[in-house]
Tab-separated table of C-alpha atoms and ligand atoms in Angstrom:
chain	number	residue	atom	x	y	z
A	1	MET	CA	24.891	-19.294	10.942
A	2	SER	CA	28.544	-19.103	10.267
A	3	PHE	CA	30.400	-17.994	6.681
A	4	THR	CA	33.693	-16.431	5.921
A	5	ARG	CA	34.318	-13.610	6.198
A	6	LEU	CA	35.787	-10.542	4.000
A	7	GLU	CA	38.615	-10.241	6.623
A	8	THR	CA	39.896	-12.642	6.656
A	9	ALA	CA	41.234	-13.132	2.883
A	10	ASP	CA	44.062	-12.074	1.113
A	11	LEU	CA	44.124	-9.367	-0.974
A	12	LYS	CA	46.685	-8.523	-2.520
A	13	GLY	CA	47.789	-9.247	-6.081
A	14	LYS	CA	44.858	-10.850	-5.968
A	15	THR	CA	41.403	-11.179	-8.164
A	16	ALA	CA	38.471	-11.019	-6.804
A	17	LEU	CA	35.284	-12.085	-8.910
A	18	VAL	CA	32.311	-10.343	-6.865
A	19	ARG	CA	28.703	-11.105	-7.549
A	20	VAL	CA	26.930	-8.275	-6.684
A	21	ASP	CA	23.226	-7.384	-7.432
A	22	PHE	CA	22.990	-4.603	-10.036
A	23	ASN	CA	19.480	-5.523	-10.649
A	24	VAL	CA	18.196	-2.340	-10.885
A	25	PRO	CA	14.430	-1.239	-11.152
A	26	ARG	CA	14.907	1.752	-14.379
A	27	ASN	CA	12.567	4.531	-15.946
A	28	ASP	CA	10.832	4.344	-18.935
A	29	ASP	CA	13.671	6.483	-20.850
A	30	GLY	CA	15.802	2.975	-19.435
A	31	THR	CA	17.349	6.090	-16.418
A	32	ILE	CA	17.813	4.024	-12.567
A	33	SER	CA	15.169	5.261	-10.826
A	34	ASP	CA	16.729	3.525	-7.383
A	35	ASP	CA	20.719	3.625	-7.543
A	36	THR	CA	20.479	1.896	-3.536
A	37	ARG	CA	21.739	-2.066	-4.872
A	38	ILE	CA	24.974	0.576	-6.564
A	39	ARG	CA	25.144	2.457	-3.872
A	40	SER	CA	25.130	-0.704	-1.507
A	41	THR	CA	28.335	-2.672	-3.634
A	42	LEU	CA	30.941	0.675	-2.814
A	43	PRO	CA	31.904	-1.158	0.445
A	44	THR	CA	33.365	-3.308	-0.652
A	45	ILE	CA	34.315	-2.614	-3.710
A	46	GLN	CA	36.483	0.238	-1.790
A	47	TYR	CA	37.363	-2.557	0.404
A	48	LEU	CA	38.297	-4.759	-2.047
A	49	GLN	CA	40.853	-1.804	-4.276
A	50	ASP	CA	42.169	-0.743	-0.355
A	51	LYS	CA	43.744	-4.489	-0.014
A	52	GLY	CA	44.662	-4.311	-3.062
A	53	ALA	CA	42.984	-6.722	-5.371
A	54	LYS	CA	41.069	-6.616	-8.918
A	55	ILE	CA	37.730	-6.321	-8.446
A	56	VAL	CA	35.770	-8.542	-11.574
A	57	LEU	CA	31.669	-7.309	-10.724
A	58	LEU	CA	29.030	-10.440	-11.565
A	59	SER	CA	25.217	-9.046	-11.547
A	60	HIS	CA	22.615	-10.634	-13.631
A	61	PHE	CA	19.743	-8.042	-14.574
A	62	GLY	CA	16.192	-9.378	-15.548
A	63	ARG	CA	14.926	-12.370	-16.876
A	64	PRO	CA	16.667	-12.373	-20.506
A	65	LYS	CA	15.933	-16.221	-20.400
A	66	GLY	CA	19.424	-17.761	-20.888
A	67	GLU	CA	19.940	-15.249	-24.633
A	68	PRO	CA	22.486	-11.918	-25.285
A	69	ASN	CA	18.979	-9.174	-25.031
A	70	PRO	CA	20.794	-5.341	-25.871
A	71	GLU	CA	17.855	-4.797	-23.780
A	72	MET	CA	19.094	-5.945	-20.697
A	73	SER	CA	22.694	-5.156	-21.449
A	74	LEU	CA	24.673	-4.657	-17.343
A	75	ARG	CA	26.196	-1.369	-19.825
A	76	PHE	CA	23.898	1.168	-18.296
A	77	ILE	CA	25.514	0.765	-14.995
A	78	VAL	CA	28.792	1.171	-16.129
A	79	PRO	CA	28.518	5.707	-16.166
A	80	THR	CA	26.431	5.688	-12.811
A	81	LEU	CA	28.772	3.061	-11.225
A	82	GLU	CA	32.035	5.459	-12.376
A	83	LYS	CA	29.659	8.517	-10.739
A	84	ILE	CA	29.214	7.384	-7.765
A	85	SER	CA	32.420	5.252	-7.757
A	86	GLY	CA	34.833	7.669	-8.513
A	87	LYS	CA	36.337	5.370	-10.539
A	88	THR	CA	36.482	4.107	-13.622
A	89	VAL	CA	34.926	0.988	-14.621
A	90	THR	CA	36.241	-1.597	-17.865
A	91	PHE	CA	33.234	-3.503	-19.121
A	92	ILE	CA	33.250	-6.737	-20.979
A	93	GLU	CA	30.910	-8.712	-22.114
A	94	ARG	CA	32.985	-11.627	-23.009
A	95	PRO	CA	35.280	-12.376	-20.417
A	96	ASN	CA	38.551	-14.312	-20.883
A	97	ALA	CA	41.619	-14.963	-19.044
A	98	ASP	CA	43.668	-13.282	-20.853
A	99	ALA	CA	42.058	-9.479	-20.807
A	100	VAL	CA	41.327	-9.512	-16.951
A	101	ALA	CA	44.944	-10.267	-15.974
A	102	ALA	CA	45.714	-7.708	-19.325
A	103	LEU	CA	44.551	-5.154	-16.822
A	104	ASP	CA	46.059	-2.614	-13.865
A	105	GLN	CA	46.054	-4.093	-10.513
A	106	ASP	CA	43.608	-1.324	-9.180
A	107	ALA	CA	40.941	-2.651	-12.558
A	108	ILE	CA	37.498	-2.701	-12.200
A	109	VAL	CA	35.513	-4.683	-14.683
A	110	LEU	CA	32.518	-5.123	-15.333
A	111	VAL	CA	31.125	-8.647	-16.752
A	112	GLU	CA	27.885	-8.657	-19.186
A	113	ASN	CA	24.182	-10.105	-17.582
A	114	THR	CA	25.655	-13.443	-16.453
A	115	ARG	CA	21.890	-14.019	-17.531
A	116	PHE	CA	22.781	-14.625	-21.243
A	117	SER	CA	23.089	-18.079	-20.532
A	118	THR	CA	21.204	-20.545	-19.826
A	119	MET	CA	24.403	-21.815	-18.128
A	120	GLU	CA	23.765	-19.467	-15.419
A	121	THR	CA	20.510	-19.925	-13.833
A	122	GLU	CA	20.914	-24.115	-14.769
A	123	GLY	CA	23.747	-23.902	-12.417
A	124	ASP	CA	26.085	-25.513	-14.851
A	125	PRO	CA	29.787	-26.266	-13.363
A	126	LYS	CA	31.219	-25.587	-16.494
A	127	MET	CA	30.169	-22.291	-16.710
A	128	ALA	CA	31.615	-22.262	-12.532
A	129	GLN	CA	35.061	-23.421	-13.543
A	130	PHE	CA	35.474	-20.415	-16.603
A	131	LEU	CA	34.196	-17.886	-14.319
A	132	ALA	CA	36.350	-19.087	-11.296
A	133	SER	CA	39.311	-19.277	-13.851
A	134	LEU	CA	39.284	-15.849	-14.140
A	135	GLY	CA	40.486	-15.174	-10.322
A	136	ASP	CA	41.232	-16.387	-7.202
A	137	LEU	CA	38.242	-16.018	-4.872
A	138	PHE	CA	34.801	-15.626	-5.181
A	139	VAL	CA	32.929	-12.850	-2.654
A	140	MET	CA	29.863	-13.052	-2.505
A	141	ASP	CA	27.984	-9.518	-1.855
A	142	ALA	CA	24.728	-9.960	-3.347
A	143	PHE	CA	22.093	-11.754	-0.558
A	144	SER	CA	19.011	-10.688	-2.699
A	145	ALA	CA	20.485	-13.708	-5.572
A	146	SER	CA	21.836	-15.853	-2.917
A	147	HIS	CA	18.473	-17.686	-2.564
A	148	ARG	CA	18.705	-18.844	-6.456
A	149	ASN	CA	20.915	-21.935	-6.436
A	150	HIS	CA	22.674	-19.910	-10.113
A	151	VAL	CA	26.236	-20.067	-11.534
A	152	SER	CA	27.503	-16.226	-10.020
A	153	SER	CA	25.606	-16.376	-6.964
A	154	ALA	CA	26.765	-19.987	-5.490
A	155	VAL	CA	27.855	-22.427	-8.090
A	156	ILE	CA	31.069	-20.491	-8.634
A	157	GLY	CA	32.171	-20.533	-4.902
A	158	GLU	CA	32.432	-24.780	-4.669
A	159	TYR	CA	35.584	-23.876	-6.876
A	160	LEU	CA	37.610	-20.579	-5.279
A	161	PRO	CA	37.793	-19.614	-1.372
A	162	SER	CA	34.207	-17.833	-1.024
A	163	PHE	CA	34.160	-15.399	1.018
A	164	ALA	CA	31.106	-12.622	2.007
A	165	GLY	CA	31.715	-8.803	0.268
A	166	LEU	CA	30.366	-6.690	3.536
A	167	ALA	CA	26.847	-5.761	2.514
A	168	MET	CA	26.201	-9.995	2.791
A	169	GLU	CA	27.768	-9.511	5.897
A	170	ARG	CA	25.980	-7.085	7.024
A	171	GLU	CA	23.148	-8.295	5.877
A	172	LEU	CA	23.732	-11.993	7.489
A	173	ASP	CA	24.800	-10.729	10.504
A	174	HIS	CA	21.229	-8.300	10.927
A	175	LEU	CA	19.291	-11.476	10.032
A	176	ALA	CA	21.274	-14.215	12.461
A	177	ALA	CA	20.438	-11.708	15.151
A	178	ALA	CA	16.896	-11.744	14.263
A	179	LEU	CA	15.760	-15.088	14.065
A	180	ASP	CA	18.617	-17.052	14.815
A	181	HIS	CA	20.263	-16.146	17.666
A	182	PRO	CA	17.281	-13.671	18.941
A	183	GLN	CA	16.948	-11.072	22.228
A	184	THR	CA	13.820	-12.838	23.317
A	185	PRO	CA	11.265	-12.256	23.551
A	186	VAL	CA	10.967	-12.174	20.071
A	187	MET	CA	7.455	-10.990	17.556
A	188	ALA	CA	6.652	-11.511	14.004
A	189	ILE	CA	4.139	-9.232	11.467
A	190	VAL	CA	3.705	-10.987	8.995
A	191	GLY	CA	1.137	-9.343	6.614
A	192	GLY	CA	0.226	-9.148	2.787
A	193	ALA	CA	-1.569	-10.648	0.100
A	194	LYS	CA	-2.161	-14.392	0.543
A	195	VAL	CA	-1.716	-17.168	2.795
A	196	SER	CA	-1.162	-18.989	-0.302
A	197	THR	CA	2.337	-17.564	-0.650
A	198	LYS	CA	3.237	-17.651	2.995
A	199	ILE	CA	2.236	-20.863	4.109
A	200	ASP	CA	5.897	-21.779	4.546
A	201	LEU	CA	7.257	-19.026	6.933
A	202	LEU	CA	4.088	-19.203	8.909
A	203	GLU	CA	5.058	-22.491	9.504
A	204	ASN	CA	8.795	-21.642	10.498
A	205	LEU	CA	8.401	-18.292	11.695
A	206	VAL	CA	5.322	-20.521	14.850
A	207	SER	CA	8.253	-22.457	16.340
A	208	ARG	CA	10.742	-20.134	16.610
A	209	LEU	CA	9.003	-17.083	18.054
A	210	ASP	CA	6.790	-15.980	21.335
A	211	THR	CA	4.468	-13.210	18.870
A	212	LEU	CA	2.693	-14.193	15.735
A	213	VAL	CA	1.127	-11.147	14.052
A	214	ILE	CA	-0.560	-12.094	11.140
A	215	GLY	CA	-2.923	-8.979	9.676
A	216	GLY	CA	-3.642	-7.494	6.133
A	217	GLY	CA	-5.776	-9.471	3.317
A	218	MET	CA	-4.062	-13.371	4.757
A	219	ALA	CA	-5.685	-11.971	8.261
A	220	ASN	CA	-8.903	-12.716	6.399
A	221	THR	CA	-8.651	-16.140	6.235
A	222	PHE	CA	-7.699	-16.665	9.538
A	223	LEU	CA	-10.371	-15.021	11.014
A	224	PHE	CA	-12.848	-17.318	8.383
A	225	ALA	CA	-11.360	-19.890	9.246
A	226	GLN	CA	-12.636	-19.227	12.957
A	227	GLY	CA	-16.055	-19.263	11.480
A	228	HIS	CA	-16.617	-15.460	10.554
A	229	ASP	CA	-18.182	-13.497	7.964
A	230	VAL	CA	-15.414	-12.020	5.977
A	231	GLY	CA	-17.966	-10.360	3.706
A	232	ALA	CA	-16.258	-9.543	0.048
A	233	SER	CA	-12.931	-9.584	1.467
A	234	LEU	CA	-10.153	-11.222	-0.089
A	235	CYS	CA	-9.893	-14.522	1.643
A	236	GLU	CA	-8.450	-17.353	-0.111
A	237	LYS	CA	-11.516	-20.154	1.520
A	238	ASP	CA	-9.737	-22.693	0.472
A	239	LEU	CA	-7.092	-22.428	2.581
A	240	LYS	CA	-8.868	-22.028	6.264
A	241	ALA	CA	-8.004	-26.426	7.539
A	242	LYS	CA	-4.119	-25.058	6.973
A	243	ALA	CA	-4.850	-21.836	8.608
A	244	LEU	CA	-6.480	-23.984	11.242
A	245	ASP	CA	-3.590	-26.453	11.440
A	246	ILE	CA	-0.848	-23.286	11.834
A	247	MET	CA	-3.082	-21.987	14.560
A	248	ALA	CA	-2.675	-25.104	16.021
A	249	ALA	CA	1.165	-25.008	15.931
A	250	ALA	CA	1.450	-22.366	17.367
A	251	GLU	CA	-0.868	-23.161	20.291
A	252	LYS	CA	1.183	-26.605	20.343
A	253	GLU	CA	4.893	-24.267	20.210
A	254	ASN	CA	3.562	-21.534	22.651
A	255	CYS	CA	3.501	-19.175	20.193
A	256	ARG	CA	0.428	-16.833	20.261
A	257	ILE	CA	-1.264	-15.496	17.626
A	258	ILE	CA	-2.910	-11.838	17.445
A	259	LEU	CA	-4.916	-11.977	14.712
A	260	PRO	CA	-7.973	-8.277	13.902
A	261	VAL	CA	-9.692	-7.981	16.404
A	262	ASP	CA	-11.634	-5.017	14.874
A	263	VAL	CA	-11.452	-4.345	11.860
A	264	VAL	CA	-11.896	-1.061	8.420
A	265	ALA	CA	-14.708	-2.383	5.959
A	266	ALA	CA	-15.132	-0.626	2.699
A	267	THR	CA	-17.334	-1.068	-0.091
A	268	GLU	CA	-14.454	-0.718	-2.811
A	269	PHE	CA	-10.849	-1.671	-3.444
A	270	LYS	CA	-9.816	1.766	-4.279
A	271	ALA	CA	-8.757	4.967	-2.415
A	272	HIS	CA	-11.308	6.757	-0.020
A	273	ALA	CA	-14.001	4.280	-0.578
A	274	GLU	CA	-16.033	4.807	1.964
A	275	SER	CA	-14.841	3.037	4.613
A	276	ARG	CA	-15.877	2.215	8.657
A	277	VAL	CA	-14.494	0.821	11.810
A	278	CYS	CA	-16.005	-2.786	12.718
A	279	GLY	CA	-16.495	-5.472	14.874
A	280	LEU	CA	-14.868	-9.296	13.759
A	281	ASP	CA	-18.794	-9.852	13.612
A	282	ASP	CA	-20.378	-7.003	12.028
A	283	VAL	CA	-19.042	-7.337	7.916
A	284	ALA	CA	-22.037	-6.615	5.692
A	285	PRO	CA	-21.836	-9.394	2.626
A	286	HIS	CA	-21.582	-6.044	0.489
A	287	GLU	CA	-17.821	-5.430	2.677
A	288	MET	CA	-13.879	-6.115	2.643
A	289	ILE	CA	-12.164	-6.124	4.786
A	290	LEU	CA	-9.484	-3.547	3.797
A	291	ASP	CA	-7.169	-2.777	7.097
A	292	ALA	CA	-7.016	-3.955	10.842
A	293	GLY	CA	-9.008	-1.328	13.369
A	294	PRO	CA	-7.752	0.403	16.222
A	295	ASP	CA	-8.049	-2.627	18.610
A	296	THR	CA	-6.455	-4.438	16.948
A	297	VAL	CA	-3.535	-1.583	16.608
A	298	SER	CA	-3.337	-1.801	20.028
A	299	ALA	CA	-3.135	-5.177	20.771
A	300	ILE	CA	0.388	-4.936	18.824
A	301	LEU	CA	1.288	-1.910	20.143
A	302	ASP	CA	0.807	-3.475	23.418
A	303	ALA	CA	2.919	-7.000	22.234
A	304	MET	CA	6.200	-4.913	21.015
A	305	ASP	CA	6.260	-3.260	24.547
A	306	ALA	CA	6.132	-6.682	24.965
A	307	SER	CA	8.868	-8.084	22.915
A	308	ASN	CA	12.927	-7.391	22.083
A	309	THR	CA	12.606	-8.512	18.773
A	310	LEU	CA	10.949	-7.524	15.998
A	311	ILE	CA	11.021	-9.083	12.900
A	312	TRP	CA	8.522	-7.644	9.855
A	313	ASN	CA	7.415	-8.846	5.937
A	314	GLY	CA	4.127	-7.470	4.353
A	315	PRO	CA	1.686	-5.003	5.309
A	316	LEU	CA	-1.715	-5.304	7.824
A	317	GLY	CA	-4.161	-3.320	4.810
A	318	ALA	CA	-4.170	-2.345	1.825
A	319	PHE	CA	-1.716	0.645	2.047
A	320	GLU	CA	-1.844	1.995	-1.447
A	321	LEU	CA	-5.544	3.270	-0.819
A	322	THR	CA	-5.992	5.846	1.150
A	323	PRO	CA	-6.718	5.820	4.401
A	324	PHE	CA	-5.533	2.135	4.338
A	325	GLU	CA	-1.688	2.092	5.862
A	326	THR	CA	-3.495	3.593	8.743
A	327	SER	CA	-2.672	0.843	10.845
A	328	THR	CA	0.739	-0.457	8.663
A	329	VAL	CA	2.101	3.582	9.236
A	330	GLU	CA	0.921	3.482	12.921
A	331	CYS	CA	2.421	0.407	14.006
A	332	ALA	CA	5.521	1.319	11.860
A	333	LYS	CA	6.144	4.182	13.493
A	334	TYR	CA	5.690	2.855	16.766
A	335	ALA	CA	8.120	-0.082	16.502
A	336	ALA	CA	10.567	3.323	15.031
A	337	LYS	CA	9.737	5.275	17.684
A	338	LEU	CA	10.999	1.653	20.442
A	339	CYS	CA	14.255	1.530	18.265
A	340	ARG	CA	15.015	4.760	18.763
A	341	LYS	CA	15.420	4.532	22.146
A	342	ASP	CA	17.022	1.252	21.779
A	343	ASP	CA	14.331	-1.141	23.164
A	344	ILE	CA	13.612	-3.047	20.472
A	345	ILE	CA	15.652	-4.890	17.211
A	346	ALA	CA	13.323	-4.366	14.580
A	347	VAL	CA	13.819	-5.771	10.907
A	348	ALA	CA	12.000	-5.829	7.840
A	349	GLY	CA	11.936	-6.809	4.432
A	350	GLY	CA	10.596	-7.452	1.613
A	351	GLY	CA	9.358	-5.742	-1.750
A	352	ASP	CA	6.259	-4.671	-0.734
A	353	THR	CA	7.103	-4.268	3.153
A	354	VAL	CA	9.809	-1.226	2.447
A	355	ALA	CA	7.331	0.108	-0.081
A	356	ALA	CA	4.873	0.420	3.184
A	357	LEU	CA	7.855	1.636	6.051
A	358	ALA	CA	8.888	4.328	3.650
A	359	LEU	CA	5.901	5.733	2.940
A	360	ALA	CA	5.376	5.602	7.115
A	361	ASN	CA	8.644	7.061	6.663
A	362	VAL	CA	10.621	4.957	8.609
A	363	LEU	CA	12.866	3.145	7.075
A	364	ASP	CA	16.253	4.733	9.053
A	365	ASP	CA	15.128	4.082	12.059
A	366	PHE	CA	14.470	0.326	12.356
A	367	THR	CA	17.447	-1.399	13.298
A	368	PHE	CA	17.641	-2.612	9.461
A	369	ILE	CA	15.562	-3.362	5.910
A	370	SER	CA	16.644	-5.826	3.577
A	371	THR	CA	16.084	-5.059	0.311
A	372	ALA	CA	15.852	-8.681	-0.722
A	373	GLY	CA	12.037	-9.839	-1.432
A	374	GLY	CA	12.780	-13.466	-2.397
A	375	ALA	CA	16.104	-14.450	-0.197
A	376	PHE	CA	14.542	-12.591	2.343
A	377	LEU	CA	11.251	-14.923	2.497
A	378	GLU	CA	12.508	-18.061	2.321
A	379	TRP	CA	15.672	-16.473	5.059
A	380	MET	CA	11.874	-16.218	6.869
A	381	GLU	CA	10.781	-20.151	5.376
A	382	GLY	CA	14.249	-21.749	6.997
A	383	LYS	CA	15.205	-22.478	4.372
A	384	VAL	CA	18.451	-22.750	2.856
A	385	LEU	CA	20.892	-20.051	0.409
A	386	PRO	CA	22.824	-21.379	-1.597
A	387	GLY	CA	24.780	-17.616	-1.935
A	388	VAL	CA	25.295	-18.435	1.855
A	389	GLU	CA	25.473	-22.278	2.113
A	390	ILE	CA	28.632	-21.844	-0.002
A	391	LEU	CA	29.783	-18.978	2.440
A	392	LYS	CA	30.352	-21.599	5.356
A	393	PRO	CA	33.519	-22.711	6.350
A	394	LYS	CA	35.630	-24.696	3.962
A	395	PRO	CA	37.211	-28.253	5.473
B	1	LIG	P1	2.348	-9.038	-0.123
B	1	LIG	O1	3.367	-8.644	-1.319
B	1	LIG	O2	1.766	-11.075	-0.114
B	1	LIG	O3	3.540	-8.642	0.730
B	1	LIG	O4	1.160	-8.890	0.152
B	1	LIG	C1	1.386	-7.192	-0.352
B	1	LIG	C2	0.062	-6.848	-0.684
B	1	LIG	O5	-1.242	-7.643	0.074
B	1	LIG	C3	-0.050	-5.081	-0.927
B	1	LIG	O6	-0.336	-4.683	-1.970
B	1	LIG	C4	-1.827	-4.882	-0.363
B	1	LIG	O7	-2.221	-4.161	-0.877
B	1	LIG	C5	-2.365	-6.215	-0.427
B	1	LIG	N1	-3.342	-6.039	1.157
B	1	LIG	C6	-2.587	-5.864	2.579
B	1	LIG	N2	-4.449	-6.095	2.954
B	1	LIG	C7	-4.926	-6.459	2.193
B	1	LIG	C8	-6.951	-6.476	2.537
B	1	LIG	N3	-7.003	-6.440	3.388
B	1	LIG	N4	-7.252	-6.172	1.285
B	1	LIG	C9	-6.741	-6.561	0.237
B	1	LIG	N5	-5.427	-6.382	-0.118
B	1	LIG	C10	-4.234	-6.495	0.917
């Protein structure tokens, strides 16, 4: 993955258009419930200011469907950004070159929600050219938006010299180290609810991994395909052929697949539901598999011992419901222990995965955890991400 780094940019006296991700979660009263995404922009903001660049921040918020919507205005970001950066931030509803030029060189401007126009999501070149005319260079610092071919995350880069921001650079370097040129053997844990949302990802991974653990609800479809009776478990029976194809492809590619060898079966999909550990052929018709059993966990830990790189997306069980987080938490804690000893490089990502790893209290131990949802999945699928593509050195 070659991309242009910010350290190569000439910044003094220039204006940088910086794509950030201020699509932060909010409480019912409108306050920000998690400011991680705002904090993650600070290194790039600081760097640009230190090097003498004026900063124009671009971001989307929510899905306003191409129309101005006061409830989705980005104005609410300003106080938090000012507080955590210690700098003054100027909010501009409708940017124009004169207004930006009139500001001091140390100004930080936040432009209104880019999705207030349909041109943004359509990747309209006119909007891209207009935004490009406000500055001298484009800095992409929102990996989480890089899978969209939108104006502010990719198309604008066609009209300006483009660079990866520092958060983006960190993310791309870690992802490349995990999948593009990993320290082998490399394994992945792919869990979560459904196979249907992760077919592309599984197909891409089997050609690149030594070991693939399939867990969570999606493992049930594979177990069913192998002829096991999964009772009342979540199972996409129509994907039996696909599951068999994936297993055949894995065999051809020499990728070992680890499926559950024992399971935790419960009578209800709720916390503290009556449950028991049982073998694969012992699930009663009214029972559902909600977690992997202890023998499966042992097999996963052994695989981690034998691996140098681990990529993780998706929980191994219904982790929101106690005690069905057990296998996810045990595996996460073991991976964290190996990370602390520098015995493994562990990279994880995806919305539910971050929540599951937070529950296991391992967020600080993993080598890298991506908070990008869709972009992380598309990267695991091996897709071209437009917001990364645009950062390739231009001829
Ligand atoms: P995903 O968004 O695809 O990563 O899926 C995450 C969801 O999968 C979580 O809400 C889990 O509760 C759910 N999940 C994991 N294992 C199971 C299972 N065995 N049965 C039902 N849901 C599960």
